[in-house]
Amino acid sequence: MAETALARPGRTTRRVRVVTSAVIVTAVALAVLVVPPLAQLDQQAVDLANKLDPPSLAHPFGTDDVGRDLLLRCVYGLRVSLLVGLVAALTATVIGTAIGALGGAFGGWTDRIVMRVVDALSSVPHLLLGIFIVAMFRPGVWPVIVSVALTHWISTARIVRSEVLSLRSRPFIDAAVSGGASRTRVIVRHLLPGVLPQAGLAAVLMVPHAMWHESALSFLGLGLPAHQASLGNLVQSARGSLLAGDWWPTLFPGLFLIIPTLALAGLAGAWRDRINPRRKSELML
């Protein structure tokens, strides 16, 4: 009874966290899908007569340094950041899953070569490698997606390889091989389905990281063009306003970046606990 009483508050806290994260993610999805078509407003419309207006009923988030509505700009910026995060995370997961499964399934020299490449790329900071990649293209959405995808598949490859090596030692794999199944059939029918839950979890966990990476590149002036709304661009353009005492052009884009990424991370953490349940003694701590 005492153990159950101790465990119940922890379960309640996790349930509240998951529900709150789900509500935030749902609200974000509705905002980026519904607000732009319904608003029928130009997020680039300049109104110098109302520049740097504080939050009000007409402009709930205030206006920026050229009079553009900050709420609409934040929604459009979040839309772009989510697009980059989702596409880059999916692409990186596909690359990492393919490379990790290749090394784990074939083993030998193939596995050694794959892991040496992974180790070599892991030694270079993600942001530095991403800057090098985007510097070769003109600013835009797709160079950022390519940059994030090519620098974030490494962790997925490690996870998938480890899972494949674990599955290879299972009795059903030995039975399939003894029954005459080819290596390709074993990989496609047995190994890949076994690693899909872990690969899916890695993709969800990668979305917030990819959004932060895009924002960092845009903040440095290497991501999206300055005129295009993205959360990194909004924060970067608001630096001068913050120094002048106008806090809203920096605060609201920052919240639009922090809150959705924390919510996505919360849902991913709940999924991770479901896939890899911990011992009851750990759950009660």
PDB file of N, CA, C and O in Angstrom, residues 45-48 50-52 59 63-69:
ATOM      1  N   ALA A  45       3.118  43.187 -44.241  1.00  0.00           N
ATOM      2  CA  ALA A  45       2.582  44.546 -44.348  1.00  0.00           C
ATOM      3  C   ALA A  45       3.286  45.478 -43.366  1.00  0.00           C
ATOM      4  O   ALA A  45       3.320  45.223 -42.156  1.00  0.00           O
ATOM      5  N   VAL A  46       3.846  46.545 -43.874  1.00  0.00           N
ATOM      6  CA  VAL A  46       4.596  47.514 -43.068  1.00  0.00           C
ATOM      7  C   VAL A  46       3.687  48.679 -42.694  1.00  0.00           C
ATOM      8  O   VAL A  46       2.945  49.203 -43.534  1.00  0.00           O
ATOM      9  N   ASP A  47       3.742  49.073 -41.425  1.00  0.00           N
ATOM     10  CA  ASP A  47       2.960  50.218 -40.924  1.00  0.00           C
ATOM     11  C   ASP A  47       3.866  51.020 -39.998  1.00  0.00           C
ATOM     12  O   ASP A  47       3.866  50.841 -38.784  1.00  0.00           O
ATOM     13  N   LEU A  48       4.648  51.922 -40.593  1.00  0.00           N
ATOM     14  CA  LEU A  48       5.634  52.660 -39.808  1.00  0.00           C
ATOM     15  C   LEU A  48       4.991  53.568 -38.768  1.00  0.00           C
ATOM     16  O   LEU A  48       5.643  53.930 -37.778  1.00  0.00           O
ATOM     17  N   ASN A  50       2.813  52.675 -36.708  1.00  0.00           N
ATOM     18  CA  ASN A  50       2.538  51.867 -35.506  1.00  0.00           C
ATOM     19  C   ASN A  50       3.705  50.939 -35.171  1.00  0.00           C
ATOM     20  O   ASN A  50       3.501  49.861 -34.623  1.00  0.00           O
ATOM     21  N   LYS A  51       4.914  51.364 -35.482  1.00  0.00           N
ATOM     22  CA  LYS A  51       6.047  50.494 -35.208  1.00  0.00           C
ATOM     23  C   LYS A  51       6.345  50.432 -33.702  1.00  0.00           C
ATOM     24  O   LYS A  51       6.170  51.411 -32.969  1.00  0.00           O
ATOM     25  N   LEU A  52       6.720  49.240 -33.275  1.00  0.00           N
ATOM     26  CA  LEU A  52       7.078  48.951 -31.880  1.00  0.00           C
ATOM     27  C   LEU A  52       5.964  49.354 -30.902  1.00  0.00           C
ATOM     28  O   LEU A  52       6.227  49.868 -29.821  1.00  0.00           O
ATOM     29  N   HIS A  59      -3.190  44.482 -31.472  1.00  0.00           N
ATOM     30  CA  HIS A  59      -2.010  43.651 -31.722  1.00  0.00           C
ATOM     31  C   HIS A  59      -1.640  42.951 -30.414  1.00  0.00           C
ATOM     32  O   HIS A  59      -0.879  43.507 -29.608  1.00  0.00           O
ATOM     33  N   THR A  63       3.829  45.076 -32.110  1.00  0.00           N
ATOM     34  CA  THR A  63       4.352  45.149 -33.477  1.00  0.00           C
ATOM     35  C   THR A  63       5.868  45.206 -33.435  1.00  0.00           C
ATOM     36  O   THR A  63       6.472  45.509 -32.400  1.00  0.00           O
ATOM     37  N   ASP A  64       6.486  44.924 -34.590  1.00  0.00           N
ATOM     38  CA  ASP A  64       7.947  44.931 -34.642  1.00  0.00           C
ATOM     39  C   ASP A  64       8.448  46.311 -35.055  1.00  0.00           C
ATOM     40  O   ASP A  64       7.702  47.292 -35.048  1.00  0.00           O
ATOM     41  N   ASP A  65       9.719  46.384 -35.445  1.00  0.00           N
ATOM     42  CA  ASP A  65      10.344  47.678 -35.684  1.00  0.00           C
ATOM     43  C   ASP A  65       9.888  48.359 -36.973  1.00  0.00           C
ATOM     44  O   ASP A  65      10.278  49.502 -37.232  1.00  0.00           O
ATOM     45  N   VAL A  66       9.078  47.672 -37.793  1.00  0.00           N
ATOM     46  CA  VAL A  66       8.508  48.319 -38.980  1.00  0.00           C
ATOM     47  C   VAL A  66       6.985  48.238 -38.967  1.00  0.00           C
ATOM     48  O   VAL A  66       6.338  48.422 -40.004  1.00  0.00           O
ATOM     49  N   GLY A  67       6.399  47.959 -37.809  1.00  0.00           N
ATOM     50  CA  GLY A  67       4.955  47.993 -37.662  1.00  0.00           C
ATOM     51  C   GLY A  67       4.217  46.729 -38.059  1.00  0.00           C
ATOM     52  O   GLY A  67       2.981  46.750 -38.145  1.00  0.00           O
ATOM     53  N   ARG A  68       4.909  45.624 -38.310  1.00  0.00           N
ATOM     54  CA  ARG A  68       4.234  44.381 -38.669  1.00  0.00           C
ATOM     55  C   ARG A  68       3.672  43.693 -37.420  1.00  0.00           C
ATOM     56  O   ARG A  68       4.304  43.735 -36.362  1.00  0.00           O
ATOM     57  N   ASP A  69       2.510  43.058 -37.561  1.00  0.00           N
ATOM     58  CA  ASP A  69       1.868  42.394 -36.428  1.00  0.00           C
ATOM     59  C   ASP A  69       2.727  41.212 -35.981  1.00  0.00           C
ATOM     60  O   ASP A  69       3.006  40.290 -36.761  1.00  0.00           O
TER      61      ASP A  69
END
